[in-house]
CSV table of C-alpha atoms (C1' of nucleotides) in Angstrom, one decimal:
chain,number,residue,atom,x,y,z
A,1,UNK,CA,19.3,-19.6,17.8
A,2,UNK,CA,16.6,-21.6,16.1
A,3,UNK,CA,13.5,-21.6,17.3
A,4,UNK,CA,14.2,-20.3,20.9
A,5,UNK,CA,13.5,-16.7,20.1
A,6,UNK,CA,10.3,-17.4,18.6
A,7,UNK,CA,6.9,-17.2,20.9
A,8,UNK,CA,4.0,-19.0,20.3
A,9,UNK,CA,1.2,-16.2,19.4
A,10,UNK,CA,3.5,-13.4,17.4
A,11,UNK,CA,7.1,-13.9,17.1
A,12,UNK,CA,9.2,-11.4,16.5
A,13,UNK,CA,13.1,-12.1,15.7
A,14,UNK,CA,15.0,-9.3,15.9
A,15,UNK,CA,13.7,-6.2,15.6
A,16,UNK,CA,16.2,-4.9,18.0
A,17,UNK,CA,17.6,-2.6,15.0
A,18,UNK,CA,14.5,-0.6,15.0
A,19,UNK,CA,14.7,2.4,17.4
A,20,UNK,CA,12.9,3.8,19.3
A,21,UNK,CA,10.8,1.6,21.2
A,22,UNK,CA,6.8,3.2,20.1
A,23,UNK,CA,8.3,2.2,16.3
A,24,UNK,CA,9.6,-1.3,17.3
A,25,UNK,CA,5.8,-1.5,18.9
A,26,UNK,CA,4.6,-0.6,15.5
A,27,UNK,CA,6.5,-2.4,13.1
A,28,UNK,CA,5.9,-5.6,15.2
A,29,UNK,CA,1.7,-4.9,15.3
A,30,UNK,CA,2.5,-4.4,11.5
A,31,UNK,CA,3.5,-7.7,11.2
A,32,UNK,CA,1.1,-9.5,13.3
A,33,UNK,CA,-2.0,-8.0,11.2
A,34,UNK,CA,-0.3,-7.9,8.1
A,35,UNK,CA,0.4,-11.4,8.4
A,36,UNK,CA,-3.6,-12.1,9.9
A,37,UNK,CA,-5.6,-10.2,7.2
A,38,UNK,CA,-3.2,-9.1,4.1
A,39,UNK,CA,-1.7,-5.6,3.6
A,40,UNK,CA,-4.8,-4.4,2.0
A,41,UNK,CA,-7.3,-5.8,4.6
A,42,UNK,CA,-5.1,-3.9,7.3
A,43,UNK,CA,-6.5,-1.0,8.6
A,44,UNK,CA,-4.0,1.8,10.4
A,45,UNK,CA,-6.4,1.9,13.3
A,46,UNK,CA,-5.9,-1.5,13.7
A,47,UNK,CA,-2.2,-1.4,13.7
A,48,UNK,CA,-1.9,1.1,15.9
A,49,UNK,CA,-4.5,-0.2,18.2
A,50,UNK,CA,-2.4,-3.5,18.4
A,51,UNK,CA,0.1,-1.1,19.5
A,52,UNK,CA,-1.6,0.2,22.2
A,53,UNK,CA,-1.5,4.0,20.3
A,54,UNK,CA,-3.9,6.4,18.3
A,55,UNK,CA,-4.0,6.1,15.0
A,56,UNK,CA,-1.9,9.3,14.1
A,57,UNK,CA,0.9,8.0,16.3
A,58,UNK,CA,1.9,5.9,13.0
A,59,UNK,CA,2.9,9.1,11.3
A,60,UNK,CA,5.3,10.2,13.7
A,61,UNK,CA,7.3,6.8,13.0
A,62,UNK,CA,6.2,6.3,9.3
A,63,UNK,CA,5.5,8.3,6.4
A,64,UNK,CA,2.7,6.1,5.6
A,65,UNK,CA,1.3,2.5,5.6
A,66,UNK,CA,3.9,1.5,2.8
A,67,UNK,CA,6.9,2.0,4.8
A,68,UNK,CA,5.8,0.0,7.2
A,69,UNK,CA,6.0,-2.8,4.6
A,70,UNK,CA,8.7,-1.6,2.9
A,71,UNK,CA,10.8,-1.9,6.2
A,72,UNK,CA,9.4,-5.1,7.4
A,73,UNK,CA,10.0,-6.5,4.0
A,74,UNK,CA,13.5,-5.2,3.7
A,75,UNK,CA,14.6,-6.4,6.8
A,76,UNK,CA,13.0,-9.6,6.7
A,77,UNK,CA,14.7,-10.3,3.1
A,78,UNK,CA,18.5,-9.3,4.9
A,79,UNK,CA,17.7,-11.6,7.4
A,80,UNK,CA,17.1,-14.7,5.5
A,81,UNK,CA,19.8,-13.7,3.2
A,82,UNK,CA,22.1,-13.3,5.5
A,83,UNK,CA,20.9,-17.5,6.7
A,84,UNK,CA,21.8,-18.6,3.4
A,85,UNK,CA,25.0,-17.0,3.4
A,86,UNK,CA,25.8,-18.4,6.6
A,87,UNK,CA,24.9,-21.9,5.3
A,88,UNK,CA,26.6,-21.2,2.1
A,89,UNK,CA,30.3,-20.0,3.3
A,90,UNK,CA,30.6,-23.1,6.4
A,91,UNK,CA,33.3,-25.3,5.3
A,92,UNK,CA,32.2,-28.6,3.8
A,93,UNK,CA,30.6,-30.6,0.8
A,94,UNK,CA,28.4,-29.0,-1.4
A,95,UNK,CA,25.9,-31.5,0.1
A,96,UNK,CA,26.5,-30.3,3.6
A,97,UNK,CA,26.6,-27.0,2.6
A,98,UNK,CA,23.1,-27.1,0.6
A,99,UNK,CA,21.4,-29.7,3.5
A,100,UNK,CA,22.3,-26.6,6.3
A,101,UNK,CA,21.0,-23.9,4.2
A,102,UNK,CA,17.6,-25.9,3.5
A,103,UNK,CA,17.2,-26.9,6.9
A,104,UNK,CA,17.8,-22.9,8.7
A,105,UNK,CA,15.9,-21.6,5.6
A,106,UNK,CA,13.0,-23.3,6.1
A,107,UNK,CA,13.2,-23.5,10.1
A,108,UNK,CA,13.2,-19.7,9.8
A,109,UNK,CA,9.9,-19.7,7.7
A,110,UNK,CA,8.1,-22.3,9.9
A,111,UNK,CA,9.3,-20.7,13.3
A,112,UNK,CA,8.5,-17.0,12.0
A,113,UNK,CA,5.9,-17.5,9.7
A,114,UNK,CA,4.4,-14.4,10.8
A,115,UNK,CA,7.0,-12.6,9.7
A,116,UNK,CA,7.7,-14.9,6.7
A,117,UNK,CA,4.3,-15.0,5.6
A,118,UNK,CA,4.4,-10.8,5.0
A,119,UNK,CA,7.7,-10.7,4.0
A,120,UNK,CA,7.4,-13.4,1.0
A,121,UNK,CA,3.7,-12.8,-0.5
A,122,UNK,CA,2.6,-9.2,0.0
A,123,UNK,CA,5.6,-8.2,-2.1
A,124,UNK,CA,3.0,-6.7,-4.7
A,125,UNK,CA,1.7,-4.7,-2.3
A,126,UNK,CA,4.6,-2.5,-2.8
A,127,UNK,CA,4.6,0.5,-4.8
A,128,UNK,CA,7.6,0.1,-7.7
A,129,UNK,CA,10.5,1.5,-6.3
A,130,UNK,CA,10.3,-0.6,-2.5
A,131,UNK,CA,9.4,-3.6,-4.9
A,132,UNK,CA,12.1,-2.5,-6.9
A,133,UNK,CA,14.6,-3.0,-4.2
A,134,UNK,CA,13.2,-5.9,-3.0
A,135,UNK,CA,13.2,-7.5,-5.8
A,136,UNK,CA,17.2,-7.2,-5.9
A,137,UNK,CA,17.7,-9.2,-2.5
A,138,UNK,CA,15.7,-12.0,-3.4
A,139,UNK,CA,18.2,-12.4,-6.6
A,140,UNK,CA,21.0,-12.6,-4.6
A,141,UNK,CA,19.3,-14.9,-2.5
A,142,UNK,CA,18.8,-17.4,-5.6
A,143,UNK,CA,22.5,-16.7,-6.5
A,144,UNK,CA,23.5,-17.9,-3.1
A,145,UNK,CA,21.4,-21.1,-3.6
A,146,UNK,CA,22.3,-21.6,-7.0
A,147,UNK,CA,25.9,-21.4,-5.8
A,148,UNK,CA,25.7,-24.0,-3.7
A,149,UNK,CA,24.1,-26.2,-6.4
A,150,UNK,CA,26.4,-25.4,-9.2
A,151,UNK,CA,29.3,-26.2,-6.7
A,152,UNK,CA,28.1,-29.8,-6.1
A,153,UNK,CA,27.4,-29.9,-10.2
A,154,UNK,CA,31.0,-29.1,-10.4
A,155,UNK,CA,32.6,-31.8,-7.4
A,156,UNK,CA,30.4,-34.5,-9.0
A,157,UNK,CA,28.0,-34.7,-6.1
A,158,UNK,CA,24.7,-33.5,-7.6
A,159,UNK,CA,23.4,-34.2,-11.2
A,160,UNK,CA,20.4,-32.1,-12.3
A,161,UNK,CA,18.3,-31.9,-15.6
A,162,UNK,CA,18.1,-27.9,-14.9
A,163,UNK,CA,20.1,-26.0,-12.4
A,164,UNK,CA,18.2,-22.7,-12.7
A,165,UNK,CA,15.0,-24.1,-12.6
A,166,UNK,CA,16.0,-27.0,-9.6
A,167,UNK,CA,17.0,-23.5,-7.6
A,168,UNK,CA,13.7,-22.1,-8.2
A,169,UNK,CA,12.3,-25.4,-7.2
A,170,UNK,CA,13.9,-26.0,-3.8
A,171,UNK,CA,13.5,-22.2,-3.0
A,172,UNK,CA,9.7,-22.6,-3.8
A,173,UNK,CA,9.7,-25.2,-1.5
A,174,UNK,CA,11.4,-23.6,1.1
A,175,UNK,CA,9.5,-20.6,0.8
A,176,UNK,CA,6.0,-21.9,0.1
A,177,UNK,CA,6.5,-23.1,4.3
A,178,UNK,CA,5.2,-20.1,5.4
A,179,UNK,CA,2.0,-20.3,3.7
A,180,UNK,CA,0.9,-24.0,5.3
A,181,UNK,CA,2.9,-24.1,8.3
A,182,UNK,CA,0.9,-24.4,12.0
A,183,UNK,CA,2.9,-24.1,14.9
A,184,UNK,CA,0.2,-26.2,16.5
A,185,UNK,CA,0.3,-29.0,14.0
A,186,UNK,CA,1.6,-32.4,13.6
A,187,UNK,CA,5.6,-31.1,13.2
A,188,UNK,CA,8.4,-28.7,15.1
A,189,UNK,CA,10.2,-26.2,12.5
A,190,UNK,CA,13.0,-28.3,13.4
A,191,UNK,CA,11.8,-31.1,11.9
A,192,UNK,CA,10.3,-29.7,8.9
A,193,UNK,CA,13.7,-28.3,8.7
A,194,UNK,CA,14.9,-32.0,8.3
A,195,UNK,CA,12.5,-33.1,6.2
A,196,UNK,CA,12.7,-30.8,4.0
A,197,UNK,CA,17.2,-31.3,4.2
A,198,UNK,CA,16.1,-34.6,3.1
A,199,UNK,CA,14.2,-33.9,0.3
A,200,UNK,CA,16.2,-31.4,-1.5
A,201,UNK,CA,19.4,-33.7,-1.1
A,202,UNK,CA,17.0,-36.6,-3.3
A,203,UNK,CA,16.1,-33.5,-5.5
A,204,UNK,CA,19.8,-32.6,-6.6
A,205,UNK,CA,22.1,-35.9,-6.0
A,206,UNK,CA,23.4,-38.3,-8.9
A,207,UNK,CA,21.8,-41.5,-8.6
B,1,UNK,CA,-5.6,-30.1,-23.9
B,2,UNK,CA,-2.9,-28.7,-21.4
B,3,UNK,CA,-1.9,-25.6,-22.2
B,4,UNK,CA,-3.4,-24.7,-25.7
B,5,UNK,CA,-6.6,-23.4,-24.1
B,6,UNK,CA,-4.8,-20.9,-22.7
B,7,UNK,CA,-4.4,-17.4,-24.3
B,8,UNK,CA,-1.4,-15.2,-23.5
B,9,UNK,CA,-3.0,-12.3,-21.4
B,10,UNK,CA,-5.6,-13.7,-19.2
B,11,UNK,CA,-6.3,-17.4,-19.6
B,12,UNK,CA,-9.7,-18.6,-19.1
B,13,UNK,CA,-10.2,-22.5,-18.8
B,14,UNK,CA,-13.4,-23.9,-19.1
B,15,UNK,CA,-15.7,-21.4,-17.4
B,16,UNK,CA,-18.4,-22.9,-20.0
B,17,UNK,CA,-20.4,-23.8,-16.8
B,18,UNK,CA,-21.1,-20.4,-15.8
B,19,UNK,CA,-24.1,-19.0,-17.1
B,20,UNK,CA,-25.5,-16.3,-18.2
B,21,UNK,CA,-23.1,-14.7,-20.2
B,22,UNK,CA,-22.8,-11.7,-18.1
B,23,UNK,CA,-22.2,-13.8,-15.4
B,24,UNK,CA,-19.6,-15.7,-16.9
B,25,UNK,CA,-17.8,-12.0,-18.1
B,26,UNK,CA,-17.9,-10.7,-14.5
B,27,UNK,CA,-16.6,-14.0,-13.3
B,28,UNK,CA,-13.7,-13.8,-15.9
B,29,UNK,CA,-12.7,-10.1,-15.1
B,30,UNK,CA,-12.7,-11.2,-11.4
B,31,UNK,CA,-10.3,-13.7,-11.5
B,32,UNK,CA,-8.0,-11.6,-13.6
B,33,UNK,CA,-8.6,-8.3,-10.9
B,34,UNK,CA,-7.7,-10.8,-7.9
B,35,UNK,CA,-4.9,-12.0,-9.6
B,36,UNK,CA,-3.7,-8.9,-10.0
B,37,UNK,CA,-4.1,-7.0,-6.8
B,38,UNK,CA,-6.2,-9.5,-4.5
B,39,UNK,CA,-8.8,-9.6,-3.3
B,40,UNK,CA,-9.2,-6.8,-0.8
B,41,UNK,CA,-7.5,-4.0,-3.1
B,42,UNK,CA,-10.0,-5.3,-6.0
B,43,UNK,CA,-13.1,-2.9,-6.1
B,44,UNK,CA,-16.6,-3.8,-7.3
B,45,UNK,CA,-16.1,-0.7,-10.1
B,46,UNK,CA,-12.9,-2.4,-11.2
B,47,UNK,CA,-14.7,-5.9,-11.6
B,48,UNK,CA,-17.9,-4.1,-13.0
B,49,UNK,CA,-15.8,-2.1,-15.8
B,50,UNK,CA,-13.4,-4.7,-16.9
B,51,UNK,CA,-16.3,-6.5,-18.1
B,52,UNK,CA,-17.8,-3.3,-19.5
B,53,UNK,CA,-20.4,-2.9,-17.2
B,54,UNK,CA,-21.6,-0.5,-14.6
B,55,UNK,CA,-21.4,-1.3,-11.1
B,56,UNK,CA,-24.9,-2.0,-10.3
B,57,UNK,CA,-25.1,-5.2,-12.6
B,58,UNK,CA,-22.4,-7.3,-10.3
B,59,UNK,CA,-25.2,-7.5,-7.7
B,60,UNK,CA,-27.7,-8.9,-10.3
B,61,UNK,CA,-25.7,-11.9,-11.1
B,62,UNK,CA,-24.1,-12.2,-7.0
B,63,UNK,CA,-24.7,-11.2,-3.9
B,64,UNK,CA,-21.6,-10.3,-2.9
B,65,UNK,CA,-18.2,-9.9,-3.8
B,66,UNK,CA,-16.9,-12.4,-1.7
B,67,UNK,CA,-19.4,-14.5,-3.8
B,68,UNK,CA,-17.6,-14.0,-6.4
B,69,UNK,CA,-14.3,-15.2,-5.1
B,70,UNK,CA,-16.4,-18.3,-3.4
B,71,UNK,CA,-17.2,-19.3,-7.1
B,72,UNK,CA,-14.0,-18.8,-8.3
B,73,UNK,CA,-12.6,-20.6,-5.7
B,74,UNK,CA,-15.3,-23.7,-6.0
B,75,UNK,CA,-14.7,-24.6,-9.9
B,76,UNK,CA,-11.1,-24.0,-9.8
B,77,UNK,CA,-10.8,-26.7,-6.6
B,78,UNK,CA,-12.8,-28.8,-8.5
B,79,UNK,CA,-11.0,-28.7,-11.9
B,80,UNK,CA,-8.0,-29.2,-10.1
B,81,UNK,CA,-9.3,-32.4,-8.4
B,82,UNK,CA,-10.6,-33.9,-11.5
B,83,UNK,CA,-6.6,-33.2,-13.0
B,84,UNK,CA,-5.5,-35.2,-9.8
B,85,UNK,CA,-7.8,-37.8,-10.0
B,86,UNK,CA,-7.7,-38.7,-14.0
B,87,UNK,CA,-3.7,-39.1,-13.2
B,88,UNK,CA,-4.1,-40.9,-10.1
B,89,UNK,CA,-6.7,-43.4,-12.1
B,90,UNK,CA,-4.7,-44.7,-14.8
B,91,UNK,CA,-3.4,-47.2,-15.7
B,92,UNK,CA,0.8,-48.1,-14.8
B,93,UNK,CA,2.8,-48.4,-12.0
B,94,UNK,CA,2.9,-45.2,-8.5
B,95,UNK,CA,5.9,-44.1,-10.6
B,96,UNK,CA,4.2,-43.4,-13.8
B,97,UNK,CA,0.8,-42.0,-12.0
B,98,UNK,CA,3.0,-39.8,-9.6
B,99,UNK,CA,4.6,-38.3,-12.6
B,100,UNK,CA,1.9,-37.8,-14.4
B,101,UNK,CA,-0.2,-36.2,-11.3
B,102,UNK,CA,2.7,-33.8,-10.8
B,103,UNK,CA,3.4,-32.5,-14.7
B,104,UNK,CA,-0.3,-31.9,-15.0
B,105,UNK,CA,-0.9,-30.6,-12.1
B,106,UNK,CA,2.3,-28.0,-12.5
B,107,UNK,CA,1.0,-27.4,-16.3
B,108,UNK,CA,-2.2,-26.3,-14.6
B,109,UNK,CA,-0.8,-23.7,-11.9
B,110,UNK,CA,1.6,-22.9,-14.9
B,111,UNK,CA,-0.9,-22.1,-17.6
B,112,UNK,CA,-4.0,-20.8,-15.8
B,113,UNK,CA,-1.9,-18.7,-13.2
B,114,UNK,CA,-4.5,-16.3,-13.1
B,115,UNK,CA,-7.0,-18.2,-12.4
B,116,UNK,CA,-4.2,-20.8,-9.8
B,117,UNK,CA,-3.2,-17.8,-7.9
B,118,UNK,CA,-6.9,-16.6,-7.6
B,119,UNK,CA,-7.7,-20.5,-6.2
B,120,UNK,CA,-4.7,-20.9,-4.2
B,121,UNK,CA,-4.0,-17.5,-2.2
B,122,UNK,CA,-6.8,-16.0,-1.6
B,123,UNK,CA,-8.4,-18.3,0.3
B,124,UNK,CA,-8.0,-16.4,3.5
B,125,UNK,CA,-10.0,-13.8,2.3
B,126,UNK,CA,-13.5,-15.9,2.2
B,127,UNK,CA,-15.7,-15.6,5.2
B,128,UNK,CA,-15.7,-19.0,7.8
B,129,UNK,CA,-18.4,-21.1,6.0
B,130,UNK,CA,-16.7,-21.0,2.1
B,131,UNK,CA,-13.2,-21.1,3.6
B,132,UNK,CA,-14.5,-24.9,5.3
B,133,UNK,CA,-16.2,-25.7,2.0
B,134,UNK,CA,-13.1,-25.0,0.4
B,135,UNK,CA,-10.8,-26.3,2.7
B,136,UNK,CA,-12.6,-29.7,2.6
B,137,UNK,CA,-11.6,-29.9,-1.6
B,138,UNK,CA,-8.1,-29.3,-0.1
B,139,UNK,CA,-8.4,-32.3,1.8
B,140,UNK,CA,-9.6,-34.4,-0.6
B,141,UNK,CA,-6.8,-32.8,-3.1
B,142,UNK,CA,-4.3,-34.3,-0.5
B,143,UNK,CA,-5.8,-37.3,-0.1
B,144,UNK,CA,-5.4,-38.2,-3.8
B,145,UNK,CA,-1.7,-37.6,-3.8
B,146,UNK,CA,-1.1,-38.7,-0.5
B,147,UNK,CA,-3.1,-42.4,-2.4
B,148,UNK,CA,0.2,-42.1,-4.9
B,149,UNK,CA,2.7,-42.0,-2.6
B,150,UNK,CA,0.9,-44.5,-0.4
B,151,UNK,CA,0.9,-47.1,-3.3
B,152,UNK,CA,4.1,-46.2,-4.5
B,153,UNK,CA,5.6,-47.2,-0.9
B,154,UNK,CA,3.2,-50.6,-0.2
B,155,UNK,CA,4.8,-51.5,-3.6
B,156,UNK,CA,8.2,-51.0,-2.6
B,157,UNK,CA,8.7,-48.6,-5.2
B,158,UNK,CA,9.1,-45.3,-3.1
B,159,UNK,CA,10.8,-45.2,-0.1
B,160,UNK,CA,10.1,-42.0,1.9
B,161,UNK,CA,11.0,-40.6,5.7
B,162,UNK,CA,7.5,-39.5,6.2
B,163,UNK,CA,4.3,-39.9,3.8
B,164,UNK,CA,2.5,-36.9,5.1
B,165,UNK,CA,5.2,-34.5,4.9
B,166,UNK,CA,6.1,-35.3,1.8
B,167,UNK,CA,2.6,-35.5,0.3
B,168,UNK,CA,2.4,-31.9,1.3
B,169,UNK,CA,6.0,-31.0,0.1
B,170,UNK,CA,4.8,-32.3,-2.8
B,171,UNK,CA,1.8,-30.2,-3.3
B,172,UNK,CA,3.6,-27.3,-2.1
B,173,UNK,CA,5.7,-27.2,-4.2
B,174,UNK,CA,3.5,-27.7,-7.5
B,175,UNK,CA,0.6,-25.0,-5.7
B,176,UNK,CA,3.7,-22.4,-5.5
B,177,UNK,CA,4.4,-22.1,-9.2
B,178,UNK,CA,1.5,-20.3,-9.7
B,179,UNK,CA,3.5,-17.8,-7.3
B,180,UNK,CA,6.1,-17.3,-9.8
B,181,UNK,CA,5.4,-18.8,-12.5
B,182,UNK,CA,5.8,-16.2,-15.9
B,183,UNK,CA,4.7,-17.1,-19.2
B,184,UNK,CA,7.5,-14.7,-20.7
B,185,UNK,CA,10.0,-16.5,-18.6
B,186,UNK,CA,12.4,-19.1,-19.8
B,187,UNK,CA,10.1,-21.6,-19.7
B,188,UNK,CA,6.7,-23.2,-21.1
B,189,UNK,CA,4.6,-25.1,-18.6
B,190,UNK,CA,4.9,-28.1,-20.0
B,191,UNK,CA,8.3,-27.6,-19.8
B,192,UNK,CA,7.9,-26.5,-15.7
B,193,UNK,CA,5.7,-29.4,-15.5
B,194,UNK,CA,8.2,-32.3,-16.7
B,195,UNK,CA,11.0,-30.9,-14.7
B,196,UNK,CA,8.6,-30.6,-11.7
B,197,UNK,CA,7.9,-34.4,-12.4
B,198,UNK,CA,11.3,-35.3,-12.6
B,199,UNK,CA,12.3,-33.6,-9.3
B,200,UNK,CA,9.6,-34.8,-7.4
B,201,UNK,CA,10.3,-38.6,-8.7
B,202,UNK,CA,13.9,-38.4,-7.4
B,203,UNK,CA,12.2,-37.4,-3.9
B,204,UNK,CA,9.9,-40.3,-3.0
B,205,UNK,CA,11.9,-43.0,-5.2
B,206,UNK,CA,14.1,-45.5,-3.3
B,207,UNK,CA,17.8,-45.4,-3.6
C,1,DG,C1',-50.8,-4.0,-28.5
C,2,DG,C1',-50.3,-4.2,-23.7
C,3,DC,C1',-48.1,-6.1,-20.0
C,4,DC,C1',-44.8,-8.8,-17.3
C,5,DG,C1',-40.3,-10.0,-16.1
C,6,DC,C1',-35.7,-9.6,-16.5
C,7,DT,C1',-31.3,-7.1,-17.3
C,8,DC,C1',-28.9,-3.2,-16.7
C,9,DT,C1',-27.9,1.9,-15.5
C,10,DA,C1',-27.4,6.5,-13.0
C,11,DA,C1',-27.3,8.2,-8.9
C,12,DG,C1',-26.2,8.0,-4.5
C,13,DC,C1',-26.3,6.2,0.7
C,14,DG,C1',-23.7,5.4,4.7
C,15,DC,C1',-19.5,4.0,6.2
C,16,DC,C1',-14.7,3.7,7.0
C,17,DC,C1',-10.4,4.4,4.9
C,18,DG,C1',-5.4,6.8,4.9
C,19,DC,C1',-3.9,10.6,6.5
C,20,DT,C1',-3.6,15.6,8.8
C,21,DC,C1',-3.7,19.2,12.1
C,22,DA,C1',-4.2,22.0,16.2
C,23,DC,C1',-3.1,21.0,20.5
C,24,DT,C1',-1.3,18.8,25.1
C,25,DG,C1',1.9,16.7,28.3
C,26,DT,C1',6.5,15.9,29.5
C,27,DC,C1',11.3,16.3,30.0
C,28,DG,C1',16.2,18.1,29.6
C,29,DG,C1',19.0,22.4,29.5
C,30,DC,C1',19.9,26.9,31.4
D,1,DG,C1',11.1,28.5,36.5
D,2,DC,C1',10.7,29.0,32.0
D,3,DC,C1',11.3,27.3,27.1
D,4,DG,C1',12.0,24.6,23.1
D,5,DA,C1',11.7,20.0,21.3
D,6,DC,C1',9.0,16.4,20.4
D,7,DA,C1',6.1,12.1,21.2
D,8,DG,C1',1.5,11.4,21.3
D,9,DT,C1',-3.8,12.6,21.1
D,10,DG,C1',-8.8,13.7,19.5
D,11,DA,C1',-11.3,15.2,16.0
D,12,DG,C1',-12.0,15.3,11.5
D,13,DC,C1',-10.9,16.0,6.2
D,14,DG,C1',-11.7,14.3,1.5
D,15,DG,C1',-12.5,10.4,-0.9
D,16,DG,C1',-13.5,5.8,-2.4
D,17,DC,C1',-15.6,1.7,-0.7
D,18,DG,C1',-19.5,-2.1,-1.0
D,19,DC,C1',-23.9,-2.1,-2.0
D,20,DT,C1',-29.0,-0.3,-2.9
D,21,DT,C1',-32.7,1.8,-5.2
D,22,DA,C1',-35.7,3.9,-8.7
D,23,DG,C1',-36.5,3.5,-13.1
D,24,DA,C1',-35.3,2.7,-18.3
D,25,DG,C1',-35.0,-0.5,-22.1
D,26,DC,C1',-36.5,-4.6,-24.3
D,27,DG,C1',-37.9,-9.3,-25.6
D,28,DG,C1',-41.5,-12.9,-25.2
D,29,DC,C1',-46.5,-14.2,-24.6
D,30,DC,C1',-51.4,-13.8,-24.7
DNA sequence: GGCCGCTCTAAGCGCCCGCTCACTGTCGGC
DNA sequence: GCCGACAGTGAGCGGGCGCTTAGAGCGGCC
């Protein structure tokens, strides 16, 4: 995987797990407008238009507009967490370790921006308890990161003034991808992938 | 200054410009309703009552709404350029200007959040002609830091895989703490901003 | 003192929002 | 061949939206 999946209008990454099809449709016109215009500046008509429905074909899939976000938001979050885990538990240095979840990370928020965009800033959107629950994967994704960092603290390799705040700092970074990234501009999300390998390695290693 | 212009709740930085005073209040309760809930879930009665007035009076003192945001979105560019371009003028080696650019910068986003996440993400919600205007003090925001690094490399001092990239790595990653960034949190923004500094120096600084 | 100009309000227009409901078409099971 | 189950539709509801308008209050100027 990489980039492969991705198309160039709308990607979608596996939505596979949402059944049946006129939902998938949904959830992935969802995306595509959320992702265009903001959560608020979506209209239902428009989502279901995208989807080639009416607009009270929604409520036979979704309780309301929320849900829709809720579940893009909750499945987006597994899937980058599950990324970082995958970076995280490969055998190697800490170095290694951290350079492979950076560069995945990020290629998975340059390649599906769509999806990355919605699923990392219209978090407030959310009523309390869907934010609630969000709000509980994203710290285990900074405990996965901050794993990595404390175990290259530990072996010697990194040196760093601040590990908590250096793991907000490269996930800010990693993040923050979605906002500016252009699939027509000057770089692949492989290569901002590499980049961005590069520059968190400089962030955390002893001199 | 830095961050003792701020107040706790809603900080206000030098909206002295804005005149008449009504003006100026509307303004103010703007910026704090976008940050809030953006843009498109802020209403003109929300706006209108925060600073005590009826609805009606908004569309003395602006057209629109989006007029509003346009303003908003103007001076805070603009304040944000002069930061850049007061540490990118002085006096001392890329190093010391890079450093200085960054911890500013960061104390900025950190301190007037509101008013940073206002400037910074709602920028998709302006019509074509103030999203260009807008866009074109992004450029020139770039093209200050992007100076730095240049300098910084011609000198022999920096040593980096890719000037652009980095430039906006760099500016990514001081834009997003006004993402996350929380004055109750563990840390002060000057405290954000050195770290940022620090960090960002062991990116671009040869080995 | 009378009048103009400016700020601001109460009321409300027209529109479109999220969502609902009565109904239709279709398809598998007997 | 009929029937229940259910995905999907067309029409439309109550309400809140951005914005407008008619007019009130009031300070400055001759």
């Amino acid at each position: 995987m990489s980039t492969a999946e991705e198309t160039a209008g709308g990607d979608q990454a596996g939505w596979g797990e949402v059944t049946p099809d006129a939902a998938r449709r949904l959830l992935i016109a969802a995306v595509e407008a959320f992702a265009e215009r903001g959560y608020h500046a979506t209209t239902t008509r428009d989502i279901a238009g995208r989807a080639g429905m009416s607009p009270a074909a929604l409520y036979i899939h979704y309780k309301t507009k929320e849900e829709l976000l809720h579940r893009i938001s909750r499945i987006g979050h597994e899937k980058a967490l599950e990324i970082l885990r995958t970076a995280a538990a490969r055998e190697g240095t800490a170095a290694e370790r951290l350079a492979d979840a950076v560069s995945s990370f990020v290629r998975w928020h340059a390649g599906g921006r769509t999806t990355a965009r919605v699923v990392q800033y219209e978090l407030d959107s959310l009523g309390p308890e869907a934010r609630a629950e969000i709000v509980g994967l994203r710290r285990q994704v900074d405990a996965v990161v901050r794993g990595i960092i404390e175990d290259g603290v530990a072996s010697g390799e990194f040196e760093v003034r601040d590990v908590r705040g250096t793991t907000l700092a490269v996930l800010s970074l990693c993040v923050d991808v979605a906002r500016w990234f252009n699939i027509d501009g000057p770089w692949t999300p492989d290569e901002v992938g590499e980049l961005y390998a590069d520059l968190v390695l400089r962030m955390v290693t002893a001199k």
